[in-house]
PDB file of C-alpha atoms in Angstrom:
ATOM      1  CA  LEU A   1     -66.616  33.562  15.313  1.00  0.00           C
ATOM      2  CA  ALA A   2     -66.399  35.274  11.937  1.00  0.00           C
ATOM      3  CA  LYS A   3     -69.615  35.008   9.923  1.00  0.00           C
ATOM      4  CA  THR A   4     -70.625  35.816   6.392  1.00  0.00           C
ATOM      5  CA  THR A   5     -74.022  36.417   4.804  1.00  0.00           C
ATOM      6  CA  GLN A   6     -74.946  35.169   1.361  1.00  0.00           C
ATOM      7  CA  PRO A   7     -78.181  34.388  -0.497  1.00  0.00           C
ATOM      8  CA  ILE A   8     -79.722  31.056   0.391  1.00  0.00           C
ATOM      9  CA  SER A   9     -80.409  30.096  -3.202  1.00  0.00           C
ATOM     10  CA  MET A  10     -80.012  31.234  -6.790  1.00  0.00           C
ATOM     11  CA  ASP A  11     -81.202  29.923 -10.130  1.00  0.00           C
ATOM     12  CA  SER A  12     -79.478  30.391 -13.460  1.00  0.00           C
ATOM     13  CA  TYR A  13     -79.736  29.125 -17.008  1.00  0.00           C
ATOM     14  CA  GLU A  14     -76.892  27.298 -18.635  1.00  0.00           C
ATOM     15  CA  GLY A  15     -74.392  29.549 -20.361  1.00  0.00           C
ATOM     16  CA  GLN A  16     -75.085  32.556 -18.169  1.00  0.00           C
ATOM     17  CA  GLU A  17     -72.641  34.284 -15.874  1.00  0.00           C
ATOM     18  CA  VAL A  18     -73.517  33.878 -12.211  1.00  0.00           C
ATOM     19  CA  ASN A  19     -72.500  36.339  -9.521  1.00  0.00           C
ATOM     20  CA  ILE A  20     -72.871  35.368  -5.873  1.00  0.00           C
ATOM     21  CA  THR A  21     -72.346  38.162  -3.392  1.00  0.00           C
ATOM     22  CA  CYS A  22     -71.191  37.637   0.151  1.00  0.00           C
ATOM     23  CA  SER A  23     -71.346  40.162   2.966  1.00  0.00           C
ATOM     24  CA  HIS A  24     -68.653  40.181   5.653  1.00  0.00           C
ATOM     25  CA  ASN A  25     -69.028  43.463   7.510  1.00  0.00           C
ATOM     26  CA  ASN A  26     -66.798  42.454  10.408  1.00  0.00           C
ATOM     27  CA  ILE A  27     -63.843  41.291   8.335  1.00  0.00           C
ATOM     28  CA  ALA A  28     -60.533  41.666  10.142  1.00  0.00           C
ATOM     29  CA  THR A  29     -57.272  42.943   8.721  1.00  0.00           C
ATOM     30  CA  ASN A  30     -55.766  39.465   8.646  1.00  0.00           C
ATOM     31  CA  ASP A  31     -58.784  37.776   7.063  1.00  0.00           C
ATOM     32  CA  TYR A  32     -58.747  36.306   3.589  1.00  0.00           C
ATOM     33  CA  ILE A  33     -61.952  35.518   1.696  1.00  0.00           C
ATOM     34  CA  THR A  34     -62.269  31.967   0.484  1.00  0.00           C
ATOM     35  CA  TRP A  35     -64.962  30.262  -1.572  1.00  0.00           C
ATOM     36  CA  TYR A  36     -65.729  26.555  -1.653  1.00  0.00           C
ATOM     37  CA  GLN A  37     -68.061  24.492  -3.808  1.00  0.00           C
ATOM     38  CA  GLN A  38     -69.777  21.402  -2.472  1.00  0.00           C
ATOM     39  CA  PHE A  39     -71.729  18.671  -4.232  1.00  0.00           C
ATOM     40  CA  PRO A  40     -74.040  16.373  -2.232  1.00  0.00           C
ATOM     41  CA  SER A  41     -72.203  13.861  -0.058  1.00  0.00           C
ATOM     42  CA  GLN A  42     -68.787  15.134  -1.127  1.00  0.00           C
ATOM     43  CA  GLY A  43     -66.172  17.262   0.595  1.00  0.00           C
ATOM     44  CA  PRO A  44     -66.047  20.997  -0.168  1.00  0.00           C
ATOM     45  CA  ARG A  45     -63.824  21.854  -3.099  1.00  0.00           C
ATOM     46  CA  PHE A  46     -61.655  24.980  -2.959  1.00  0.00           C
ATOM     47  CA  ILE A  47     -62.563  27.446  -5.707  1.00  0.00           C
ATOM     48  CA  ILE A  48     -60.735  30.699  -5.081  1.00  0.00           C
ATOM     49  CA  GLN A  49     -59.235  32.881  -2.382  1.00  0.00           C
ATOM     50  CA  GLY A  50     -58.428  36.580  -2.251  1.00  0.00           C
ATOM     51  CA  TYR A  51     -57.527  39.469   0.015  1.00  0.00           C
ATOM     52  CA  LYS A  52     -58.410  42.526  -2.048  1.00  0.00           C
ATOM     53  CA  THR A  53     -59.229  43.756  -5.588  1.00  0.00           C
ATOM     54  CA  LYS A  54     -59.654  40.972  -8.124  1.00  0.00           C
ATOM     55  CA  VAL A  55     -58.442  37.412  -8.340  1.00  0.00           C
ATOM     56  CA  THR A  56     -59.033  35.143 -11.310  1.00  0.00           C
ATOM     57  CA  ASN A  57     -58.296  31.496 -11.928  1.00  0.00           C
ATOM     58  CA  GLU A  58     -59.409  28.922 -14.455  1.00  0.00           C
ATOM     59  CA  VAL A  59     -62.838  28.424 -12.906  1.00  0.00           C
ATOM     60  CA  ALA A  60     -63.906  31.715 -11.314  1.00  0.00           C
ATOM     61  CA  SER A  61     -63.192  35.323 -10.482  1.00  0.00           C
ATOM     62  CA  LEU A  62     -63.393  36.975  -7.104  1.00  0.00           C
ATOM     63  CA  PHE A  63     -64.070  40.673  -6.769  1.00  0.00           C
ATOM     64  CA  ILE A  64     -63.340  42.429  -3.484  1.00  0.00           C
ATOM     65  CA  PRO A  65     -63.983  46.176  -3.096  1.00  0.00           C
ATOM     66  CA  ALA A  66     -61.605  48.459  -1.260  1.00  0.00           C
ATOM     67  CA  ASP A  67     -63.523  48.344   2.035  1.00  0.00           C
ATOM     68  CA  ARG A  68     -63.504  44.497   1.889  1.00  0.00           C
ATOM     69  CA  LYS A  69     -66.934  44.312   3.543  1.00  0.00           C
ATOM     70  CA  SER A  70     -68.289  42.232   0.710  1.00  0.00           C
ATOM     71  CA  SER A  71     -67.071  40.062  -2.115  1.00  0.00           C
ATOM     72  CA  THR A  72     -68.541  38.625  -5.307  1.00  0.00           C
ATOM     73  CA  LEU A  73     -67.824  35.226  -6.767  1.00  0.00           C
ATOM     74  CA  SER A  74     -68.291  35.225 -10.525  1.00  0.00           C
ATOM     75  CA  LEU A  75     -68.793  31.965 -12.422  1.00  0.00           C
ATOM     76  CA  PRO A  76     -68.609  32.473 -16.182  1.00  0.00           C
ATOM     77  CA  ARG A  77     -70.938  30.526 -18.469  1.00  0.00           C
ATOM     78  CA  VAL A  78     -72.293  28.036 -15.940  1.00  0.00           C
ATOM     79  CA  SER A  79     -73.256  24.516 -16.903  1.00  0.00           C
ATOM     80  CA  LEU A  80     -75.520  21.943 -15.260  1.00  0.00           C
ATOM     81  CA  SER A  81     -72.492  20.512 -13.473  1.00  0.00           C
ATOM     82  CA  ASP A  82     -72.077  23.781 -11.575  1.00  0.00           C
ATOM     83  CA  THR A  83     -75.237  23.031  -9.609  1.00  0.00           C
ATOM     84  CA  ALA A  84     -73.929  22.904  -6.047  1.00  0.00           C
ATOM     85  CA  VAL A  85     -73.745  24.751  -2.742  1.00  0.00           C
ATOM     86  CA  TYR A  86     -71.224  27.598  -2.654  1.00  0.00           C
ATOM     87  CA  TYR A  87     -69.734  28.753   0.642  1.00  0.00           C
ATOM     88  CA  CYS A  88     -68.072  32.070   1.340  1.00  0.00           C
ATOM     89  CA  LEU A  89     -65.747  32.147   4.335  1.00  0.00           C
ATOM     90  CA  MET A  90     -63.345  34.476   6.077  1.00  0.00           C
ATOM     91  CA  ASN A  91     -60.225  32.829   7.369  1.00  0.00           C
ATOM     92  CA  SER A  92     -57.034  34.023   8.952  1.00  0.00           C
ATOM     93  CA  GLY A  93     -54.066  32.523  10.653  1.00  0.00           C
ATOM     94  CA  ASN A  94     -54.710  29.048  11.866  1.00  0.00           C
ATOM     95  CA  THR A  95     -58.287  29.544  13.003  1.00  0.00           C
ATOM     96  CA  PRO A  96     -60.882  26.941  12.064  1.00  0.00           C
ATOM     97  CA  LEU A  97     -63.091  27.522   9.059  1.00  0.00           C
ATOM     98  CA  VAL A  98     -66.598  28.705   9.948  1.00  0.00           C
ATOM     99  CA  PHE A  99     -69.164  27.596   7.399  1.00  0.00           C
ATOM    100  CA  GLY A 100     -72.550  29.266   7.040  1.00  0.00           C
ATOM    101  CA  LYS A 101     -75.449  27.754   5.144  1.00  0.00           C
ATOM    102  CA  GLY A 102     -73.999  28.664   1.768  1.00  0.00           C
ATOM    103  CA  THR A 103     -75.795  29.500  -1.475  1.00  0.00           C
ATOM    104  CA  ARG A 104     -77.542  26.707  -3.297  1.00  0.00           C
ATOM    105  CA  LEU A 105     -77.056  27.354  -7.008  1.00  0.00           C
ATOM    106  CA  SER A 106     -79.360  25.561  -9.408  1.00  0.00           C
ATOM    107  CA  VAL A 107     -78.437  25.661 -13.079  1.00  0.00           C
ATOM    108  CA  ILE A 108     -81.327  25.042 -15.432  1.00  0.00           C
ATOM    109  CA  ALA A 109     -81.032  23.760 -18.989  1.00  0.00           C
TER     110      ALA A 109
ATOM    111  CA  LYS B   1     -50.068  15.442  -5.880  1.00  0.00           C
ATOM    112  CA  ALA B   2     -52.593  13.036  -4.492  1.00  0.00           C
ATOM    113  CA  GLY B   3     -55.461  14.643  -2.642  1.00  0.00           C
ATOM    114  CA  VAL B   4     -56.739  14.065   0.851  1.00  0.00           C
ATOM    115  CA  THR B   5     -57.937  10.511   1.346  1.00  0.00           C
ATOM    116  CA  GLN B   6     -60.356   9.244   3.950  1.00  0.00           C
ATOM    117  CA  THR B   7     -61.183   5.706   4.948  1.00  0.00           C
ATOM    118  CA  PRO B   8     -63.601   4.126   5.121  1.00  0.00           C
ATOM    119  CA  ARG B   9     -65.987   5.979   2.840  1.00  0.00           C
ATOM    120  CA  TYR B  10     -69.084   4.464   4.385  1.00  0.00           C
ATOM    121  CA  LEU B  11     -69.707   2.988   7.808  1.00  0.00           C
ATOM    122  CA  ILE B  12     -72.722   1.611   9.623  1.00  0.00           C
ATOM    123  CA  LYS B  13     -72.624   1.213  13.388  1.00  0.00           C
ATOM    124  CA  THR B  14     -75.122   0.709  16.199  1.00  0.00           C
ATOM    125  CA  ARG B  15     -75.695   2.864  19.236  1.00  0.00           C
ATOM    126  CA  GLY B  16     -73.109   2.432  21.956  1.00  0.00           C
ATOM    127  CA  GLN B  17     -70.363   1.238  19.652  1.00  0.00           C
ATOM    128  CA  GLN B  18     -67.242   3.181  18.893  1.00  0.00           C
ATOM    129  CA  VAL B  19     -65.721   4.085  15.546  1.00  0.00           C
ATOM    130  CA  THR B  20     -62.363   5.188  14.189  1.00  0.00           C
ATOM    131  CA  LEU B  21     -62.026   7.189  10.996  1.00  0.00           C
ATOM    132  CA  SER B  22     -58.777   7.772   9.159  1.00  0.00           C
ATOM    133  CA  CYS B  23     -57.441  10.672   7.126  1.00  0.00           C
ATOM    134  CA  SER B  24     -54.294  10.909   5.037  1.00  0.00           C
ATOM    135  CA  PRO B  25     -53.395  14.504   4.190  1.00  0.00           C
ATOM    136  CA  ILE B  26     -51.816  15.855   1.047  1.00  0.00           C
ATOM    137  CA  SER B  27     -48.108  15.098   1.008  1.00  0.00           C
ATOM    138  CA  GLY B  28     -46.188  17.786   2.867  1.00  0.00           C
ATOM    139  CA  HIS B  29     -49.211  19.107   4.751  1.00  0.00           C
ATOM    140  CA  ARG B  30     -48.811  19.126   8.511  1.00  0.00           C
ATOM    141  CA  SER B  31     -52.245  20.341   9.570  1.00  0.00           C
ATOM    142  CA  VAL B  32     -55.327  18.140   9.611  1.00  0.00           C
ATOM    143  CA  SER B  33     -58.757  19.418  10.608  1.00  0.00           C
ATOM    144  CA  TRP B  34     -61.930  17.435  11.130  1.00  0.00           C
ATOM    145  CA  TYR B  35     -65.467  18.625  10.474  1.00  0.00           C
ATOM    146  CA  GLN B  36     -68.905  17.119  10.955  1.00  0.00           C
ATOM    147  CA  GLN B  37     -71.665  17.843   8.462  1.00  0.00           C
ATOM    148  CA  THR B  38     -75.324  17.173   9.175  1.00  0.00           C
ATOM    149  CA  PRO B  39     -78.441  18.503   7.441  1.00  0.00           C
ATOM    150  CA  GLY B  40     -79.523  20.317  10.575  1.00  0.00           C
ATOM    151  CA  GLN B  41     -76.275  21.845  11.807  1.00  0.00           C
ATOM    152  CA  GLY B  42     -74.315  22.155   8.585  1.00  0.00           C
ATOM    153  CA  LEU B  43     -70.539  21.974   8.617  1.00  0.00           C
ATOM    154  CA  GLN B  44     -69.080  22.215  12.104  1.00  0.00           C
ATOM    155  CA  PHE B  45     -65.468  22.190  13.190  1.00  0.00           C
ATOM    156  CA  LEU B  46     -64.383  19.344  15.459  1.00  0.00           C
ATOM    157  CA  PHE B  47     -60.634  19.794  15.993  1.00  0.00           C
ATOM    158  CA  GLU B  48     -57.337  20.469  14.295  1.00  0.00           C
ATOM    159  CA  TYR B  49     -53.991  18.759  14.661  1.00  0.00           C
ATOM    160  CA  PHE B  50     -50.652  20.214  13.702  1.00  0.00           C
ATOM    161  CA  SER B  51     -47.384  18.348  14.131  1.00  0.00           C
ATOM    162  CA  GLU B  52     -49.073  15.725  16.316  1.00  0.00           C
ATOM    163  CA  THR B  53     -50.561  18.328  18.700  1.00  0.00           C
ATOM    164  CA  GLN B  54     -54.164  19.419  18.959  1.00  0.00           C
ATOM    165  CA  ARG B  55     -54.085  23.102  18.104  1.00  0.00           C
ATOM    166  CA  ASN B  56     -57.783  23.995  17.975  1.00  0.00           C
ATOM    167  CA  LYS B  57     -60.899  22.353  19.318  1.00  0.00           C
ATOM    168  CA  GLY B  58     -64.555  22.859  18.512  1.00  0.00           C
ATOM    169  CA  ASN B  59     -67.557  22.566  20.775  1.00  0.00           C
ATOM    170  CA  PHE B  60     -68.114  18.823  20.759  1.00  0.00           C
ATOM    171  CA  PRO B  61     -68.363  16.403  23.703  1.00  0.00           C
ATOM    172  CA  GLY B  62     -65.403  14.403  24.902  1.00  0.00           C
ATOM    173  CA  ARG B  63     -66.700  11.326  23.067  1.00  0.00           C
ATOM    174  CA  PHE B  64     -65.086  12.846  20.021  1.00  0.00           C
ATOM    175  CA  SER B  65     -61.322  12.595  20.042  1.00  0.00           C
ATOM    176  CA  GLY B  66     -58.488  12.489  17.600  1.00  0.00           C
ATOM    177  CA  ARG B  67     -54.805  12.116  17.147  1.00  0.00           C
ATOM    178  CA  GLN B  68     -52.136  12.704  14.582  1.00  0.00           C
ATOM    179  CA  PHE B  69     -49.155  10.563  13.774  1.00  0.00           C
ATOM    180  CA  SER B  70     -45.630  11.576  12.877  1.00  0.00           C
ATOM    181  CA  ASN B  71     -46.400  11.135   9.173  1.00  0.00           C
ATOM    182  CA  SER B  72     -49.288  13.643   9.586  1.00  0.00           C
ATOM    183  CA  ARG B  73     -51.964  11.012   9.096  1.00  0.00           C
ATOM    184  CA  SER B  74     -54.811  11.539  11.499  1.00  0.00           C
ATOM    185  CA  GLU B  75     -57.505   9.459  13.100  1.00  0.00           C
ATOM    186  CA  MET B  76     -60.751  10.497  14.680  1.00  0.00           C
ATOM    187  CA  ASN B  77     -62.543   8.386  17.239  1.00  0.00           C
ATOM    188  CA  VAL B  78     -66.111   8.582  18.432  1.00  0.00           C
ATOM    189  CA  SER B  79     -67.031   6.482  21.443  1.00  0.00           C
ATOM    190  CA  THR B  80     -70.464   5.475  22.700  1.00  0.00           C
ATOM    191  CA  LEU B  81     -72.140   6.336  19.449  1.00  0.00           C
ATOM    192  CA  GLU B  82     -75.515   8.079  19.468  1.00  0.00           C
ATOM    193  CA  LEU B  83     -78.080   8.314  16.699  1.00  0.00           C
ATOM    194  CA  GLY B  84     -77.256  12.002  16.336  1.00  0.00           C
ATOM    195  CA  ASP B  85     -73.687  11.170  15.401  1.00  0.00           C
ATOM    196  CA  SER B  86     -74.884  10.067  11.983  1.00  0.00           C
ATOM    197  CA  ALA B  87     -73.180  12.500   9.653  1.00  0.00           C
ATOM    198  CA  LEU B  88     -70.630  13.086   6.943  1.00  0.00           C
ATOM    199  CA  TYR B  89     -67.236  13.432   8.590  1.00  0.00           C
ATOM    200  CA  LEU B  90     -64.802  15.503   6.616  1.00  0.00           C
ATOM    201  CA  CYS B  91     -61.106  15.881   6.949  1.00  0.00           C
ATOM    202  CA  ALA B  92     -59.138  18.815   5.546  1.00  0.00           C
ATOM    203  CA  SER B  93     -55.409  19.304   5.263  1.00  0.00           C
ATOM    204  CA  SER B  94     -53.219  22.358   4.856  1.00  0.00           C
ATOM    205  CA  SER B  95     -49.615  23.320   5.340  1.00  0.00           C
ATOM    206  CA  GLY B  96     -50.652  24.955   8.589  1.00  0.00           C
ATOM    207  CA  THR B  97     -49.237  28.368   7.810  1.00  0.00           C
ATOM    208  CA  THR B  98     -51.116  31.655   7.937  1.00  0.00           C
ATOM    209  CA  SER B  99     -54.216  31.796   5.744  1.00  0.00           C
ATOM    210  CA  ASP B 100     -53.227  28.644   3.965  1.00  0.00           C
ATOM    211  CA  THR B 101     -55.966  26.946   1.988  1.00  0.00           C
ATOM    212  CA  GLN B 102     -57.590  23.866   3.460  1.00  0.00           C
ATOM    213  CA  TYR B 103     -58.247  21.002   1.059  1.00  0.00           C
ATOM    214  CA  PHE B 104     -61.001  18.574   1.902  1.00  0.00           C
ATOM    215  CA  GLY B 105     -61.227  14.843   1.476  1.00  0.00           C
ATOM    216  CA  PRO B 106     -64.306  13.020   0.151  1.00  0.00           C
ATOM    217  CA  GLY B 107     -65.629  12.334   3.644  1.00  0.00           C
ATOM    218  CA  THR B 108     -66.773   9.300   5.580  1.00  0.00           C
ATOM    219  CA  ARG B 109     -70.506   8.744   5.768  1.00  0.00           C
ATOM    220  CA  LEU B 110     -71.314   7.350   9.217  1.00  0.00           C
ATOM    221  CA  THR B 111     -74.743   5.930   9.895  1.00  0.00           C
ATOM    222  CA  VAL B 112     -75.664   5.025  13.461  1.00  0.00           C
ATOM    223  CA  LEU B 113     -78.610   2.662  13.856  1.00  0.00           C
TER     224      LEU B 113
END
């Protein structure tokens, strides 16, 4: 099953930009890269999805280089409420989502 | 649009009992997937239903089963509960088309005593 590698944890101060990098060396042609955010005891919340280059929405940006073997989730000006676990996944077709351990982001005042 | 809803939100059962969890997908979504989340194993895929048919299945014992109704609502059943079944059970819905985003519900917290 498709797997990604991302840092286990990161710390940041409020107001800073946070970049979380995800490695997916075995990404397939049909795979999209999707990021979810999860707070304790809640369901994962979709953040952003992309295939290549750059995608931006109201909460984050996703940067994907040409070889697509990695991607970077960028959260601008984080606040305490952004403290959560962030998951990077590859998904294609109708295959089930495969979650790794995610990155635990702690935002400090 | 209303999001994915799951009922009940919390449940306490004893070993040997059975339990049924319910999931209502986002309107228009035909695919419903179920996941189990525990501190030790993380988020693991249970099964997916699309148009009332099981389309994918994870590596869980036969005690875990599900079904989907014609209105796309889905139920998950766990029989002969074990202590290790204590977990957050999450349901996700999508349109079921290629690379479509899955949207998760709030989950049902099951505690087995």
